[in-house]
mmCIF file of C-alpha atoms in Angstrom:
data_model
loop_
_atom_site.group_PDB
_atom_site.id
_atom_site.type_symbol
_atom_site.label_atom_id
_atom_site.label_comp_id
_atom_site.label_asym_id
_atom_site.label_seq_id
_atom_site.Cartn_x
_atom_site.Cartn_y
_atom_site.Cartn_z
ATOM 1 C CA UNK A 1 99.413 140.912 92.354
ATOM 2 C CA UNK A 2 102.896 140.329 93.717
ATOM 3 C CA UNK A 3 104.688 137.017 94.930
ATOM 4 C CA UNK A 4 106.704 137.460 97.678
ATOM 5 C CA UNK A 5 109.399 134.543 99.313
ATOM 6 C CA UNK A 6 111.770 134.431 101.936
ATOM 7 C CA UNK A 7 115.508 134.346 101.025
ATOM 8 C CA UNK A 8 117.450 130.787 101.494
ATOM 9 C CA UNK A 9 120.169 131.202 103.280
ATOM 10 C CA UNK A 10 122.839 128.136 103.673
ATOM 11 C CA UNK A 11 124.433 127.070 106.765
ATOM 12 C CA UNK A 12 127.855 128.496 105.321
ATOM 13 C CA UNK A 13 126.247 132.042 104.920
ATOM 14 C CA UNK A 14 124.983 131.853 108.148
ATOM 15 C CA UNK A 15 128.391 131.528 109.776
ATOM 16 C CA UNK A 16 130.115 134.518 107.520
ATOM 17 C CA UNK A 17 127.650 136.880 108.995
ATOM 18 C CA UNK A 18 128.038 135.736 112.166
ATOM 19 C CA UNK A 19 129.903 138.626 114.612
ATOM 20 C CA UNK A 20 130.427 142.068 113.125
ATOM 21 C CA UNK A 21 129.942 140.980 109.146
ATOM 22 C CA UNK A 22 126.320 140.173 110.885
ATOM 23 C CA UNK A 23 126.246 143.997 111.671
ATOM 24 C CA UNK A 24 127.609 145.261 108.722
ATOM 25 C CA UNK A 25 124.741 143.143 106.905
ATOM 26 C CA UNK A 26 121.845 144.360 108.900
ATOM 27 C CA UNK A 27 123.297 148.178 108.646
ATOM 28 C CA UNK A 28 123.374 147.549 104.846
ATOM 29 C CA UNK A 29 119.943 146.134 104.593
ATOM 30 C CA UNK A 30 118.351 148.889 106.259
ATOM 31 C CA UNK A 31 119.358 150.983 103.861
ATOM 32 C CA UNK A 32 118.503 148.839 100.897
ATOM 33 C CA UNK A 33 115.256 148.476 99.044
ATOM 34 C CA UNK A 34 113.584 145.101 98.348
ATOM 35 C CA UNK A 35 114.516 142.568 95.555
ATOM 36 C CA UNK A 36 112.187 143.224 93.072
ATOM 37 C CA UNK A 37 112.490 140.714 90.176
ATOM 38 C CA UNK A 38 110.064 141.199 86.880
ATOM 39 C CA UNK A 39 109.917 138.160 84.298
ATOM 40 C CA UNK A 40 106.258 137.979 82.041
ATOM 41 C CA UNK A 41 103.789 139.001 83.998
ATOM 42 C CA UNK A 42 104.997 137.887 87.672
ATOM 43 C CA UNK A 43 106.834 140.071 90.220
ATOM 44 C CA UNK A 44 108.468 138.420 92.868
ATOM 45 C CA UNK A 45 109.905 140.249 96.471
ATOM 46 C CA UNK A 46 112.270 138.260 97.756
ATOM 47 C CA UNK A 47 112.591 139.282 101.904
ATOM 48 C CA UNK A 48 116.222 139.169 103.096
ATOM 49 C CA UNK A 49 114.575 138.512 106.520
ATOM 50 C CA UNK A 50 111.398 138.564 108.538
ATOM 51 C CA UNK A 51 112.783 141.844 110.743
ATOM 52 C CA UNK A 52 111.355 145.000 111.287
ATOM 53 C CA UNK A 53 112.647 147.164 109.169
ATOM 54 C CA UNK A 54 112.232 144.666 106.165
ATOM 55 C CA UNK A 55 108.789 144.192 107.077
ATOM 56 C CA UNK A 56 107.661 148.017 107.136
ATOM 57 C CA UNK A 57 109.540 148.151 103.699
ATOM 58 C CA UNK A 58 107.234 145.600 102.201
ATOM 59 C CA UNK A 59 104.193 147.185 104.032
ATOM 60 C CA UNK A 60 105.246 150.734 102.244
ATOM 61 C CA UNK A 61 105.442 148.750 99.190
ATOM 62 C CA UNK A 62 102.351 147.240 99.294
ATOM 63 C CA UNK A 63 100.760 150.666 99.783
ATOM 64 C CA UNK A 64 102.573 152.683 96.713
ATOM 65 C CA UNK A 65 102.032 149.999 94.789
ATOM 66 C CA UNK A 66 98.466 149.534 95.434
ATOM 67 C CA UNK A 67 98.976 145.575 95.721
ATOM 68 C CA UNK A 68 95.827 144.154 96.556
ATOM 69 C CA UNK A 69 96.660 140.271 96.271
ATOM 70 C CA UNK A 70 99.710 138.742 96.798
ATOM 71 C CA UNK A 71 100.691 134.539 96.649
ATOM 72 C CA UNK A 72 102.907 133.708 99.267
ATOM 73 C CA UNK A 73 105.739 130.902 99.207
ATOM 74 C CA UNK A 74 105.568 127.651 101.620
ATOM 75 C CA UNK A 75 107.636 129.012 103.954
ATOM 76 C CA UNK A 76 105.907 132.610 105.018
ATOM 77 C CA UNK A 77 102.967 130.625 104.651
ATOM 78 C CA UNK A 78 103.788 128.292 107.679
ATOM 79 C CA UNK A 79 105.852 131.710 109.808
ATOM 80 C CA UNK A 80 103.210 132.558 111.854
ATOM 81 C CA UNK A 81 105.256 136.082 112.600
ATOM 82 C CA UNK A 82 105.256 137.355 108.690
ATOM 83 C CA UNK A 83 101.482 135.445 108.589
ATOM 84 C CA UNK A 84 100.327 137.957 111.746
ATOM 85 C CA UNK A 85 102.186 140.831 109.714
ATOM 86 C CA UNK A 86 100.496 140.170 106.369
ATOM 87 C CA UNK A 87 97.166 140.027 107.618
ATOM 88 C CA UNK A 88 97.119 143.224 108.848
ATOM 89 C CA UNK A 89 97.692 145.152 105.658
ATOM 90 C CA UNK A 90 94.641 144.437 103.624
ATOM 91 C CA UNK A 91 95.607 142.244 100.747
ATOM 92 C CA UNK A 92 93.967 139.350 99.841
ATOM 93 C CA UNK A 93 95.888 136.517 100.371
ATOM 94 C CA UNK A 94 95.487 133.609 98.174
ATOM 95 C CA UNK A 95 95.616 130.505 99.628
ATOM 96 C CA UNK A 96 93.857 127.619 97.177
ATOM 97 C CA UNK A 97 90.249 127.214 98.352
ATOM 98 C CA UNK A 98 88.825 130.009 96.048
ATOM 99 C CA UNK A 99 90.180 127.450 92.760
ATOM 100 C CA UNK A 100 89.216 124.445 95.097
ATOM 101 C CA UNK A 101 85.393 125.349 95.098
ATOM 102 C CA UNK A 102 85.794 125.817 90.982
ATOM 103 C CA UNK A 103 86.874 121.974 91.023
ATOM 104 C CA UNK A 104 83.685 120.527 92.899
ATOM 105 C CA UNK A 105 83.030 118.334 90.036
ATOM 106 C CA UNK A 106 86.354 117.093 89.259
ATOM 107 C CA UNK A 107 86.708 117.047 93.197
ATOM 108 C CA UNK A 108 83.465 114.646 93.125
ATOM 109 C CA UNK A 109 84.038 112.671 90.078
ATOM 110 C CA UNK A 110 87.878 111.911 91.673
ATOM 111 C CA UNK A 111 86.335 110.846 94.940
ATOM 112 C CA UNK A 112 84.191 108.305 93.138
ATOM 113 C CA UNK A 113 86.855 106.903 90.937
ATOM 114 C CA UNK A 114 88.914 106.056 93.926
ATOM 115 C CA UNK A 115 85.534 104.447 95.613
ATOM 116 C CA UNK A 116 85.341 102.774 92.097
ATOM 117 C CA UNK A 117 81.216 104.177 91.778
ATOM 118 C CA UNK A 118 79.515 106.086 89.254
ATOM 119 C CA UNK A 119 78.856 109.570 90.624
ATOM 120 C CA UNK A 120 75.159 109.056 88.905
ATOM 121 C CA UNK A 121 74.955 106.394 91.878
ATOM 122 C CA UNK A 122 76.069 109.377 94.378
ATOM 123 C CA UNK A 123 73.639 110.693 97.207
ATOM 124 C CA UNK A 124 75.414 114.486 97.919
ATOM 125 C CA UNK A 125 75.089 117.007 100.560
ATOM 126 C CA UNK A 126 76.005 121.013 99.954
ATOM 127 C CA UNK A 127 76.407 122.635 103.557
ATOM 128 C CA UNK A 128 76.033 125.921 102.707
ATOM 129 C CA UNK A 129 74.929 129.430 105.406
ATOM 130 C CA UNK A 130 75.295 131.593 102.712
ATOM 131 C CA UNK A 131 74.332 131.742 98.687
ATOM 132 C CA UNK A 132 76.952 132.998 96.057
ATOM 133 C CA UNK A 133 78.112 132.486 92.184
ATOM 134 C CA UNK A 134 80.310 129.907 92.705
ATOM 135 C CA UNK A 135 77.926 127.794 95.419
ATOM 136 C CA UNK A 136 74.837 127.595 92.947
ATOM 137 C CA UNK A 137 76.851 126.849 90.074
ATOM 138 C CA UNK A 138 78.007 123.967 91.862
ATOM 139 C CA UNK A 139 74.646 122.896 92.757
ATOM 140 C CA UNK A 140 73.762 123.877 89.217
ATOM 141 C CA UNK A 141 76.309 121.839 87.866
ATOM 142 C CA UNK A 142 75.795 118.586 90.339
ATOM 143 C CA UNK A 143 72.160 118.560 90.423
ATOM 144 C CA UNK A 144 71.974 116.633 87.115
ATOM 145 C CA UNK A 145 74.811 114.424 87.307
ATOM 146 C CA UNK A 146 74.006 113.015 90.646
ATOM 147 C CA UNK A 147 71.130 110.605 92.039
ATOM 148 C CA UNK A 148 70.145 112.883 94.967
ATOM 149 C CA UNK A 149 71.259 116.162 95.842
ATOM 150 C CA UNK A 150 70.692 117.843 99.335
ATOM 151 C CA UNK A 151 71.244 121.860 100.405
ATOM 152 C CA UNK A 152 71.725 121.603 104.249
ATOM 153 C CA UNK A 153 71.359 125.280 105.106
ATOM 154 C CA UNK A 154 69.966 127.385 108.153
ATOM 155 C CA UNK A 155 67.816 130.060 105.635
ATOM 156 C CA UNK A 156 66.274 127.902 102.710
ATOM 157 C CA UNK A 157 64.761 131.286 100.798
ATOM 158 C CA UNK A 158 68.348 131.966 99.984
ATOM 159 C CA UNK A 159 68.210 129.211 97.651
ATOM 160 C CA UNK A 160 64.293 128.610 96.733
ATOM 161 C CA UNK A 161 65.501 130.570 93.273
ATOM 162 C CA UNK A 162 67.912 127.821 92.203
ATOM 163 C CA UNK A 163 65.879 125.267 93.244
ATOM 164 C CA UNK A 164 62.609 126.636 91.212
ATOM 165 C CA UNK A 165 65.260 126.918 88.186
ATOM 166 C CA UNK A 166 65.996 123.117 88.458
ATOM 167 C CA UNK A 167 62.636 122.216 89.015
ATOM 168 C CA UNK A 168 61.052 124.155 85.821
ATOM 169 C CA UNK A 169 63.945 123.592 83.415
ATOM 170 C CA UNK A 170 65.157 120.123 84.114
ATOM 171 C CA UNK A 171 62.933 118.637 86.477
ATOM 172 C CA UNK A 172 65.480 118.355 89.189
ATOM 173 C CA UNK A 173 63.902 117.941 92.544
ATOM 174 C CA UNK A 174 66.650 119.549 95.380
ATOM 175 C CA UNK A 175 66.134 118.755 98.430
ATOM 176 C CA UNK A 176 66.349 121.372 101.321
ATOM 177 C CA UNK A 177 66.275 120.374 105.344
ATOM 178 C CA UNK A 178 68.042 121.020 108.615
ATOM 179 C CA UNK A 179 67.075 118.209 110.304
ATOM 180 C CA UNK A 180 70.436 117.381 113.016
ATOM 181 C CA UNK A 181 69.420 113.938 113.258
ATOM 182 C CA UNK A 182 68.366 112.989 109.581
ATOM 183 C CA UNK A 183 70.036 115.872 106.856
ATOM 184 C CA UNK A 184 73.219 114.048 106.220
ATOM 185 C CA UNK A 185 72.832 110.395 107.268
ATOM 186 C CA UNK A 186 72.461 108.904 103.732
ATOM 187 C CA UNK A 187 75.156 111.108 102.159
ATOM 188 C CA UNK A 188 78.281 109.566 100.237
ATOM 189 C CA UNK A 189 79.829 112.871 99.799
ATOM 190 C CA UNK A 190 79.137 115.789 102.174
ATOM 191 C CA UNK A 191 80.611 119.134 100.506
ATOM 192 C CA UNK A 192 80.892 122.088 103.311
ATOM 193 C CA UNK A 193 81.967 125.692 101.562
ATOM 194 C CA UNK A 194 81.216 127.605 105.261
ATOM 195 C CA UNK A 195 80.249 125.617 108.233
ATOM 196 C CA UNK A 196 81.899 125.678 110.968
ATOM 197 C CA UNK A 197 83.579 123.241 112.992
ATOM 198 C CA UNK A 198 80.759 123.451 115.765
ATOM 199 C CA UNK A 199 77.976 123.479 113.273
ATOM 200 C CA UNK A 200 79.028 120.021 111.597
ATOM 201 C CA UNK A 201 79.271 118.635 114.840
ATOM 202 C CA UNK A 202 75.640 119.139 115.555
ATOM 203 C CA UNK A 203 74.693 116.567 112.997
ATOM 204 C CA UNK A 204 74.573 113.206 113.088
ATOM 205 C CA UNK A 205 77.070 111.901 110.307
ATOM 206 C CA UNK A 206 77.215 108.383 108.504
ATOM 207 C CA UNK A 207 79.819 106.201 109.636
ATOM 208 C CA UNK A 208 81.384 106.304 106.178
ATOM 209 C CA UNK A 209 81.373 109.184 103.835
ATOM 210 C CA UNK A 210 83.839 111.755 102.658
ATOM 211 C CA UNK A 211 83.651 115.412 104.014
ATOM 212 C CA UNK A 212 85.286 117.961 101.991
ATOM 213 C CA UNK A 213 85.765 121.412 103.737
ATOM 214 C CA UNK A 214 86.709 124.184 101.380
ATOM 215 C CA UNK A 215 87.431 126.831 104.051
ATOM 216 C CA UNK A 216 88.837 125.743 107.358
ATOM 217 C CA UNK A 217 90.028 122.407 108.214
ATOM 218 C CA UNK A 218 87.251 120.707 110.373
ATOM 219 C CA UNK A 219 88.001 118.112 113.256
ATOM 220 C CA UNK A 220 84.737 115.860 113.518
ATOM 221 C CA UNK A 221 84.338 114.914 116.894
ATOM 222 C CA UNK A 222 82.012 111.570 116.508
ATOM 223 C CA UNK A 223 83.942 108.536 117.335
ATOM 224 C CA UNK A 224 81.784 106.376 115.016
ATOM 225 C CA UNK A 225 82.722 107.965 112.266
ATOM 226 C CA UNK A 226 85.496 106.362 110.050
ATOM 227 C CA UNK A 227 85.236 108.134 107.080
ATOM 228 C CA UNK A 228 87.449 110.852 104.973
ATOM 229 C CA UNK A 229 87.592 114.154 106.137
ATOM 230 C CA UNK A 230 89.589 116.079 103.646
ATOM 231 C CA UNK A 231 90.538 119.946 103.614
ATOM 232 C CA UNK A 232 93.092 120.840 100.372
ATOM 233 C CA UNK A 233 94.293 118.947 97.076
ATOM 234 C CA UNK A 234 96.812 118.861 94.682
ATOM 235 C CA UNK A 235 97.479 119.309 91.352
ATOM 236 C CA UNK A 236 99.565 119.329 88.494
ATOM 237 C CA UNK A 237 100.673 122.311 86.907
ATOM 238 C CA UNK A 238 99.497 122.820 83.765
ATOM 239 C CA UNK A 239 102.825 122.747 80.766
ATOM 240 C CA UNK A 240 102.122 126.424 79.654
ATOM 241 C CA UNK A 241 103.003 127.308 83.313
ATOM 242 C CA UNK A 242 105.868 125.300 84.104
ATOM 243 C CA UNK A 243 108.807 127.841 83.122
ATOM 244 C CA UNK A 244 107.616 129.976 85.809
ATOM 245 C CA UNK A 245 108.429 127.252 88.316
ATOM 246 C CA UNK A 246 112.130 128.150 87.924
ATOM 247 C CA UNK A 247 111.511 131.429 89.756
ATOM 248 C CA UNK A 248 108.719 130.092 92.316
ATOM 249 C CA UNK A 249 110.181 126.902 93.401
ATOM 250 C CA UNK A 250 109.115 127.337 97.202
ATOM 251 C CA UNK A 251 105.314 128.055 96.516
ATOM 252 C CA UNK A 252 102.099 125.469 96.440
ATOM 253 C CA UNK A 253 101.582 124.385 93.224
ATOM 254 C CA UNK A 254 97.576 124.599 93.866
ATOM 255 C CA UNK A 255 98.217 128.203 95.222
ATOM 256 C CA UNK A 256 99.952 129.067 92.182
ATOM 257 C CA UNK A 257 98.047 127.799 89.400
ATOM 258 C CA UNK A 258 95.308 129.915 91.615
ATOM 259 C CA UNK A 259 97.318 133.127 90.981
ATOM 260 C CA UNK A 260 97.425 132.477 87.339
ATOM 261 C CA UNK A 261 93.962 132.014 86.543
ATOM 262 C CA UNK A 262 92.181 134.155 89.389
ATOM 263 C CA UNK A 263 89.944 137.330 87.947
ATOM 264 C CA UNK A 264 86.522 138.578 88.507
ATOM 265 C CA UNK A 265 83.981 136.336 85.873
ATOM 266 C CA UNK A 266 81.568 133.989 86.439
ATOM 267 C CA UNK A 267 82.314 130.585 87.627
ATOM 268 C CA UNK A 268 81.624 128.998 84.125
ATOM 269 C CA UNK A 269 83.949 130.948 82.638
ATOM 270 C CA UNK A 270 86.725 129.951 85.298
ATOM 271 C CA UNK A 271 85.649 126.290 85.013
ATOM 272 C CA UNK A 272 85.894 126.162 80.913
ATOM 273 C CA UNK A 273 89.565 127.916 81.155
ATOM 274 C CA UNK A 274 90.271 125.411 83.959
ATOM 275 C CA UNK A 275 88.693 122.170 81.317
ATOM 276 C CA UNK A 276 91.073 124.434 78.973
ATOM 277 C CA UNK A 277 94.256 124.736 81.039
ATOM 278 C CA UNK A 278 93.341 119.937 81.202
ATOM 279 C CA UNK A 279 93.659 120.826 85.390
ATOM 280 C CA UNK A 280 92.671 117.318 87.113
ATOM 281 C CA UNK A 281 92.607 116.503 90.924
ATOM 282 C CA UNK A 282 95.586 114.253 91.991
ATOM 283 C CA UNK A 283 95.136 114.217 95.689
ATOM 284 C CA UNK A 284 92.988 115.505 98.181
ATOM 285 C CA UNK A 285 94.910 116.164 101.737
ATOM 286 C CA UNK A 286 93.956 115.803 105.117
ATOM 287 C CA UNK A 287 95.209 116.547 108.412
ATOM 288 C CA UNK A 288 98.225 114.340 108.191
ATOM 289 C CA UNK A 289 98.802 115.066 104.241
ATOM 290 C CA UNK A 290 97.781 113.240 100.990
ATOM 291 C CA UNK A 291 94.971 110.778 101.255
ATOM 292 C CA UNK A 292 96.018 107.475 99.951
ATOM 293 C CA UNK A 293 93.249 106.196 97.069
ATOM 294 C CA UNK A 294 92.805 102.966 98.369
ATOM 295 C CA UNK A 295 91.514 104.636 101.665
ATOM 296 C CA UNK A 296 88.218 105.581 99.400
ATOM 297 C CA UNK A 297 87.864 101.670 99.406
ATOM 298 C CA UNK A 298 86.257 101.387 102.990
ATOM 299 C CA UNK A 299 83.699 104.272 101.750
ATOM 300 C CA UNK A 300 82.128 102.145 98.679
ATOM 301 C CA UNK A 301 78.937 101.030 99.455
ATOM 302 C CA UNK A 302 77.591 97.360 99.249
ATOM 303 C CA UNK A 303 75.353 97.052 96.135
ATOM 304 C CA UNK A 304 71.436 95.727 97.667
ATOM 305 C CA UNK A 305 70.061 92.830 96.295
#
């Protein structure tokens, strides 16, 4: 694992190198290596520029270094030149949704404290294709703490296993349909780990309810609907983590707690260091940046007589 940031450079620097101390900089950083700094357990490149040669450094780099992941700052994140270069060199590149899916509880529990409900009150709906760790310990996990809980999916043998296991042990009834019309229309909270824009758009949604996409951000096309469609969150950084911020000041907070805690376990063992680490949702983000909480107002449903 490596961090890697682009080098701020002031306006003043940017007129000294101007004319031939320009040239005498780029001759000397072709023949230079890459600033490698080491503190703990975090190394950190820090890219003069996004040029050639200083990208096929990094890419030799990468290689005798064996880097397989890397956490990238704000700004590469958001260069869509050193974001086309990256891809290409078979790293895993974290990016926040693999801790987001981890927080589905806290993610659910902070929705409903905004609406001001009880998530016990909560009908929820899992849009899932495909069947993993971390999707049926969320369903694992929500099943009991929720009044209804739905798997939308398009191959429901995937997950007859977890739903005989809620059955038998707890007698949790989840229910399993892919019905356009009638799947999602009673949900409060729709959670989608890897649907795609087009597929959401097939169904018919409720006017209010709060989508959370944990891969790509999703337009929804209905005009009727006037709920929350949310795609990333925030956090805070847990205090045994702060001194690295010193070093990493231009990276996601979200993105780098990620780096700190990602490994290969199960997903209760991720969730219990996250409980651990006292990791809360502060925000979730849409298109046009942090949701304000009193939005989750106009999604809190009118109590029947």
């Amino acid at each position: 694992m490596i961090y890697i940031k682009l080098e701020e450079k002031n306006e003043d620097s940017k007129t000294k190198l101007k004319f031939f101390k320009e040239k005498i900089y780029n001759i000397k950083n072709k023949f230079m290596k890459l600033k490698e700094d080491k503190f703990e357990n975090i190394v950190l490149i820090t890219l003069p520029n996004l040029k050639n040669t200083t990208l096929n450094k990094l890419s030799k780099y990468i290689k005798v270094h064996c880097i397989n992941k890397i956490c990238l700052s704000n700004s590469l994140l958001e260069n869509n030149v050193f974001m086309e270069f990256i891809k290409n060199e078979n790293v895993k590149i974290l990016d926040g949704k693999w801790l987001f899916k981890h927080l589905i509880i806290d993610c659910a529990e902070y929705i409903c404290t905004s609406k001001k409900e009880n998530l016990s009150y909560q009908e929820i709906s899992i849009l899932s294709k495909d069947i993993n760790e971390i999707v049926v310990d969320a369903i694992r996990n929500l099943a009991p703490k929720v009044r209804i809980l739905n798997v939308i999916t398009f191959d429901e043998n995937k997950f007859r296993k977890i739903e005989r296991e809620l059955y038998e042990q707890k007698g949790i009834i989840l229910n399993m349909n892919n019905n356009y019309k009638k799947s999602l229309m009673k949900s409060d909270i729709i959670f989608n780990f890897d649907f795609f824009e087009d597929d959401i758009n097939k169904y018919t949604l409720p006017k209010r309810t709060c989508i959370v996409n944990f891969n790509d951000e999703i337009k929804i096309n209905s005009k009727s609907f006037e709920g929350i469609n949310a795609n990333f969150f925030d956090i805070q950084m847990p205090r045994k983590y702060l001194k690295n911020s010193i070093y990493l000041k231009d990276f996601n907070t979200s993105i780098l707690y990620e780096s700190y805690i990602y490994k290969r376990t199960s997903p209760q063992n991720i969730i219990n260091e996250i409980e651990k680490d006292g990791v809360d949702i502060t925000f979730l983000n849409g298109k046009n940046g942090r949701i304000r909480k009193n939005e989750y107002l106009n999604l809190t449903k009118k109590i029947a007589n």
